[in-house]
Amino acid sequence: MNSNRLSHLKELEAESIFILREVAAQFESPVLLFSGGKDSIIVSWLARKAFWPAKIPFPVMHIDTGHNFTETIVYRDWWVKQLGVKLIVRSVQDSIDQGRIAEEKGVNASRNALQTTTLVDAIQELKFDAAIGGARRDEEKARAKERFFSHRDEFSQWDPKNQRPELWNLLNGRKSLGEHFRVFPISNWTEMDVWQYILSEKIPIPSIYFTHERDCFVRDGVIYAHSPFVQLKPNEKIEKRTVRFRTIGDMSCTGAVTSEASTLEEVINEVASTRVTERGSRIDDKRSEAAMEDRKKAGYF
């Protein structure tokens, strides 16, 4: 990796660490949202750097859909032990059992959007005033509208037309009772930045980011991992494929890509040559033209 690239990554790292320290300074009860994906791993790594040699001064929370990849949950439990942080888990299944949300039905059913209610309930129950996550502006057009400190009203709703200016690195965390902020420390990073940083820092990541054989089926041009959470259509057949995942979400809405990339260097070369965005295989983003923005306005991360 050339020196210019390293310098660029160090600038991004410094910006993110500054934001994380601002969170600790301005908020009384922050939480780091953790999915087990590469972006939340990066944010947790940066948080450890930001407060070293002290421990990360806030807990980690996972909103568990119950439809996760097994590799993700195994990694999550191992990683929080490495970080030495408290893990809070809130379950979408509990929200369903309590009648707070209804399970989707049919072959296209997913629990991904159902996370919103579970997340909002957890923030209100535990009185978190800042929820830190790994969303990046290059991922999706709705996420490109976010600030570093993104205000949510007392109903956890987001108004993209009423965001606060962030000039000269001044971050405004003022809020009224019941309101909170979503914080995005790696907003200015790209997918390539994330992979280059993982390589330069030697950060361990879940195995499903690398090539492996998996039982899959194809639907509407997207390769799905076979799982008990997805109902097959009559014409869909399960077959072994050599794949990896560029993004990790609910098994019911996350597509794989055909790949032989078994190392970080090979992943980086693959990302550099692709013309498909990393969320191009996320079916939840394709439900409507404004799917992500609509979910975010309701409280989704």
PDB file of C-alpha atoms in Angstrom, residues 12-154:
ATOM      1  CA  LEU A  12     -10.008   9.311   8.023  1.00  0.00           C
ATOM      2  CA  GLU A  13      -8.987   7.514  11.217  1.00  0.00           C
ATOM      3  CA  ALA A  14      -8.214  10.814  12.966  1.00  0.00           C
ATOM      4  CA  GLU A  15     -11.572  12.277  11.908  1.00  0.00           C
ATOM      5  CA  SER A  16     -13.473   9.246  13.193  1.00  0.00           C
ATOM      6  CA  ILE A  17     -11.595   9.203  16.499  1.00  0.00           C
ATOM      7  CA  PHE A  18     -12.356  12.906  16.951  1.00  0.00           C
ATOM      8  CA  ILE A  19     -16.081  12.208  16.436  1.00  0.00           C
ATOM      9  CA  LEU A  20     -16.064   9.302  18.904  1.00  0.00           C
ATOM     10  CA  ARG A  21     -14.381  11.467  21.536  1.00  0.00           C
ATOM     11  CA  GLU A  22     -16.967  14.187  20.910  1.00  0.00           C
ATOM     12  CA  VAL A  23     -19.685  11.600  21.589  1.00  0.00           C
ATOM     13  CA  ALA A  24     -18.104  10.767  24.952  1.00  0.00           C
ATOM     14  CA  ALA A  25     -17.787  14.474  25.767  1.00  0.00           C
ATOM     15  CA  GLN A  26     -21.276  15.618  24.724  1.00  0.00           C
ATOM     16  CA  PHE A  27     -23.580  12.714  25.591  1.00  0.00           C
ATOM     17  CA  GLU A  28     -24.420  11.088  28.904  1.00  0.00           C
ATOM     18  CA  SER A  29     -25.465   7.626  27.715  1.00  0.00           C
ATOM     19  CA  PRO A  30     -24.171   6.585  24.286  1.00  0.00           C
ATOM     20  CA  VAL A  31     -24.246   3.078  22.813  1.00  0.00           C
ATOM     21  CA  LEU A  32     -22.389   1.503  19.889  1.00  0.00           C
ATOM     22  CA  LEU A  33     -24.693  -0.435  17.581  1.00  0.00           C
ATOM     23  CA  PHE A  34     -23.041  -3.619  16.348  1.00  0.00           C
ATOM     24  CA  SER A  35     -24.188  -5.893  13.530  1.00  0.00           C
ATOM     25  CA  GLY A  36     -21.081  -8.038  13.114  1.00  0.00           C
ATOM     26  CA  GLY A  37     -20.490  -6.499   9.692  1.00  0.00           C
ATOM     27  CA  LYS A  38     -17.225  -4.922   8.593  1.00  0.00           C
ATOM     28  CA  ASP A  39     -18.379  -1.316   9.160  1.00  0.00           C
ATOM     29  CA  SER A  40     -19.472  -1.825  12.763  1.00  0.00           C
ATOM     30  CA  ILE A  41     -16.251  -3.781  13.346  1.00  0.00           C
ATOM     31  CA  ILE A  42     -14.268  -0.784  12.080  1.00  0.00           C
ATOM     32  CA  VAL A  43     -16.173   1.610  14.359  1.00  0.00           C
ATOM     33  CA  SER A  44     -15.567  -0.594  17.405  1.00  0.00           C
ATOM     34  CA  TRP A  45     -11.851  -0.820  16.482  1.00  0.00           C
ATOM     35  CA  LEU A  46     -11.688   2.975  16.207  1.00  0.00           C
ATOM     36  CA  ALA A  47     -13.472   3.334  19.557  1.00  0.00           C
ATOM     37  CA  ARG A  48     -10.829   1.161  21.197  1.00  0.00           C
ATOM     38  CA  LYS A  49      -8.134   3.376  19.686  1.00  0.00           C
ATOM     39  CA  ALA A  50      -9.949   6.562  20.685  1.00  0.00           C
ATOM     40  CA  PHE A  51      -9.956   5.766  24.408  1.00  0.00           C
ATOM     41  CA  TRP A  52      -6.906   3.528  24.781  1.00  0.00           C
ATOM     42  CA  PRO A  53      -5.530   2.579  27.302  1.00  0.00           C
ATOM     43  CA  ALA A  54      -8.895   3.052  29.033  1.00  0.00           C
ATOM     44  CA  LYS A  55     -11.780   0.796  28.050  1.00  0.00           C
ATOM     45  CA  ILE A  56     -14.431   1.872  25.564  1.00  0.00           C
ATOM     46  CA  PRO A  57     -16.744   4.019  27.746  1.00  0.00           C
ATOM     47  CA  PHE A  58     -20.054   2.752  26.380  1.00  0.00           C
ATOM     48  CA  PRO A  59     -21.712  -0.618  25.757  1.00  0.00           C
ATOM     49  CA  VAL A  60     -22.259  -2.432  22.469  1.00  0.00           C
ATOM     50  CA  MET A  61     -25.805  -3.313  21.402  1.00  0.00           C
ATOM     51  CA  HIS A  62     -26.918  -5.827  18.784  1.00  0.00           C
ATOM     52  CA  ILE A  63     -30.486  -5.851  17.452  1.00  0.00           C
ATOM     53  CA  ASP A  64     -30.864  -9.566  16.769  1.00  0.00           C
ATOM     54  CA  THR A  65     -33.341 -10.477  14.026  1.00  0.00           C
ATOM     55  CA  GLY A  66     -32.981 -14.178  14.774  1.00  0.00           C
ATOM     56  CA  HIS A  67     -32.208 -14.648  11.069  1.00  0.00           C
ATOM     57  CA  ASN A  68     -28.486 -13.916  11.231  1.00  0.00           C
ATOM     58  CA  PHE A  69     -25.646 -15.842   9.660  1.00  0.00           C
ATOM     59  CA  THR A  70     -24.180 -18.235  12.246  1.00  0.00           C
ATOM     60  CA  GLU A  71     -20.690 -16.906  11.477  1.00  0.00           C
ATOM     61  CA  THR A  72     -21.822 -13.397  12.415  1.00  0.00           C
ATOM     62  CA  ILE A  73     -23.070 -14.373  15.872  1.00  0.00           C
ATOM     63  CA  VAL A  74     -19.968 -16.460  16.623  1.00  0.00           C
ATOM     64  CA  TYR A  75     -17.772 -13.527  15.625  1.00  0.00           C
ATOM     65  CA  ARG A  76     -19.877 -11.038  17.633  1.00  0.00           C
ATOM     66  CA  ASP A  77     -19.491 -12.988  20.872  1.00  0.00           C
ATOM     67  CA  TRP A  78     -15.760 -13.451  20.327  1.00  0.00           C
ATOM     68  CA  TRP A  79     -15.159  -9.833  19.339  1.00  0.00           C
ATOM     69  CA  VAL A  80     -16.862  -8.195  22.334  1.00  0.00           C
ATOM     70  CA  LYS A  81     -14.677 -10.329  24.591  1.00  0.00           C
ATOM     71  CA  GLN A  82     -11.601  -9.059  22.755  1.00  0.00           C
ATOM     72  CA  LEU A  83     -12.801  -5.480  23.241  1.00  0.00           C
ATOM     73  CA  GLY A  84     -13.749  -6.021  26.875  1.00  0.00           C
ATOM     74  CA  VAL A  85     -17.102  -4.262  26.485  1.00  0.00           C
ATOM     75  CA  LYS A  86     -20.602  -5.010  27.728  1.00  0.00           C
ATOM     76  CA  LEU A  87     -22.867  -6.589  25.102  1.00  0.00           C
ATOM     77  CA  ILE A  88     -26.586  -5.791  25.091  1.00  0.00           C
ATOM     78  CA  VAL A  89     -28.813  -7.913  22.837  1.00  0.00           C
ATOM     79  CA  ARG A  90     -32.390  -7.020  21.965  1.00  0.00           C
ATOM     80  CA  SER A  91     -34.448  -9.519  19.977  1.00  0.00           C
ATOM     81  CA  VAL A  92     -36.877  -8.920  17.122  1.00  0.00           C
ATOM     82  CA  GLN A  93     -38.535 -12.196  18.152  1.00  0.00           C
ATOM     83  CA  ASP A  94     -39.343 -10.687  21.550  1.00  0.00           C
ATOM     84  CA  SER A  95     -40.965  -7.699  19.814  1.00  0.00           C
ATOM     85  CA  ILE A  96     -43.068 -10.117  17.740  1.00  0.00           C
ATOM     86  CA  ASP A  97     -44.047 -12.152  20.818  1.00  0.00           C
ATOM     87  CA  GLN A  98     -45.074  -8.965  22.633  1.00  0.00           C
ATOM     88  CA  GLY A  99     -47.302  -7.898  19.750  1.00  0.00           C
ATOM     89  CA  ARG A 100     -45.210  -4.829  18.997  1.00  0.00           C
ATOM     90  CA  ILE A 101     -44.696  -5.915  15.367  1.00  0.00           C
ATOM     91  CA  ALA A 102     -46.133  -8.533  13.022  1.00  0.00           C
ATOM     92  CA  GLU A 103     -44.063 -11.174  11.265  1.00  0.00           C
ATOM     93  CA  GLU A 104     -44.032 -10.784   7.471  1.00  0.00           C
ATOM     94  CA  LYS A 105     -45.481 -13.670   5.475  1.00  0.00           C
ATOM     95  CA  GLY A 106     -44.774 -15.185   2.080  1.00  0.00           C
ATOM     96  CA  VAL A 107     -41.703 -16.009  -0.008  1.00  0.00           C
ATOM     97  CA  ASN A 108     -40.312 -12.469   0.227  1.00  0.00           C
ATOM     98  CA  ALA A 109     -40.757 -12.126   3.995  1.00  0.00           C
ATOM     99  CA  SER A 110     -37.874 -10.518   5.900  1.00  0.00           C
ATOM    100  CA  ARG A 111     -37.219  -9.355   9.422  1.00  0.00           C
ATOM    101  CA  ASN A 112     -34.768  -6.660   8.385  1.00  0.00           C
ATOM    102  CA  ALA A 113     -37.237  -3.747   8.492  1.00  0.00           C
ATOM    103  CA  LEU A 114     -38.734  -5.111  11.725  1.00  0.00           C
ATOM    104  CA  GLN A 115     -35.526  -4.148  13.540  1.00  0.00           C
ATOM    105  CA  THR A 116     -36.728  -0.541  13.670  1.00  0.00           C
ATOM    106  CA  THR A 117     -39.290  -1.075  16.418  1.00  0.00           C
ATOM    107  CA  THR A 118     -36.902  -3.213  18.475  1.00  0.00           C
ATOM    108  CA  LEU A 119     -34.149  -0.601  18.140  1.00  0.00           C
ATOM    109  CA  VAL A 120     -36.381   2.350  19.053  1.00  0.00           C
ATOM    110  CA  ASP A 121     -37.848   0.472  22.033  1.00  0.00           C
ATOM    111  CA  ALA A 122     -34.336  -0.384  23.284  1.00  0.00           C
ATOM    112  CA  ILE A 123     -33.151   3.227  22.979  1.00  0.00           C
ATOM    113  CA  GLN A 124     -36.170   4.454  24.927  1.00  0.00           C
ATOM    114  CA  GLU A 125     -36.018   1.673  27.535  1.00  0.00           C
ATOM    115  CA  LEU A 126     -32.305   2.099  28.240  1.00  0.00           C
ATOM    116  CA  LYS A 127     -32.396   5.904  27.796  1.00  0.00           C
ATOM    117  CA  PHE A 128     -29.557   6.091  25.299  1.00  0.00           C
ATOM    118  CA  ASP A 129     -29.029   9.621  24.014  1.00  0.00           C
ATOM    119  CA  ALA A 130     -26.627   8.695  21.193  1.00  0.00           C
ATOM    120  CA  ALA A 131     -26.529   5.546  19.063  1.00  0.00           C
ATOM    121  CA  ILE A 132     -23.252   5.106  17.161  1.00  0.00           C
ATOM    122  CA  GLY A 133     -23.180   3.097  13.950  1.00  0.00           C
ATOM    123  CA  GLY A 134     -21.145   2.263  10.881  1.00  0.00           C
ATOM    124  CA  ALA A 135     -23.274   3.714   8.075  1.00  0.00           C
ATOM    125  CA  ARG A 136     -21.330   5.445   5.303  1.00  0.00           C
ATOM    126  CA  ARG A 137     -22.471   8.114   2.874  1.00  0.00           C
ATOM    127  CA  ASP A 138     -21.272   6.173  -0.186  1.00  0.00           C
ATOM    128  CA  GLU A 139     -23.504   3.182   0.593  1.00  0.00           C
ATOM    129  CA  GLU A 140     -26.892   4.554  -0.401  1.00  0.00           C
ATOM    130  CA  LYS A 141     -28.465   7.885  -1.380  1.00  0.00           C
ATOM    131  CA  ALA A 142     -30.516   8.248   1.833  1.00  0.00           C
ATOM    132  CA  ARG A 143     -27.423   7.645   3.965  1.00  0.00           C
ATOM    133  CA  ALA A 144     -25.626  10.329   1.954  1.00  0.00           C
ATOM    134  CA  LYS A 145     -27.983  12.873   3.558  1.00  0.00           C
ATOM    135  CA  GLU A 146     -26.855  12.131   7.113  1.00  0.00           C
ATOM    136  CA  ARG A 147     -24.593  14.330   9.240  1.00  0.00           C
ATOM    137  CA  PHE A 148     -22.010  12.982  11.689  1.00  0.00           C
ATOM    138  CA  PHE A 149     -24.446  13.892  14.489  1.00  0.00           C
ATOM    139  CA  SER A 150     -27.884  13.092  13.068  1.00  0.00           C
ATOM    140  CA  HIS A 151     -30.782  14.343  15.173  1.00  0.00           C
ATOM    141  CA  ARG A 152     -33.829  12.193  15.996  1.00  0.00           C
ATOM    142  CA  ASP A 153     -36.978  13.644  17.574  1.00  0.00           C
ATOM    143  CA  GLU A 154     -38.840  12.278  20.590  1.00  0.00           C
TER     144      GLU A 154
END
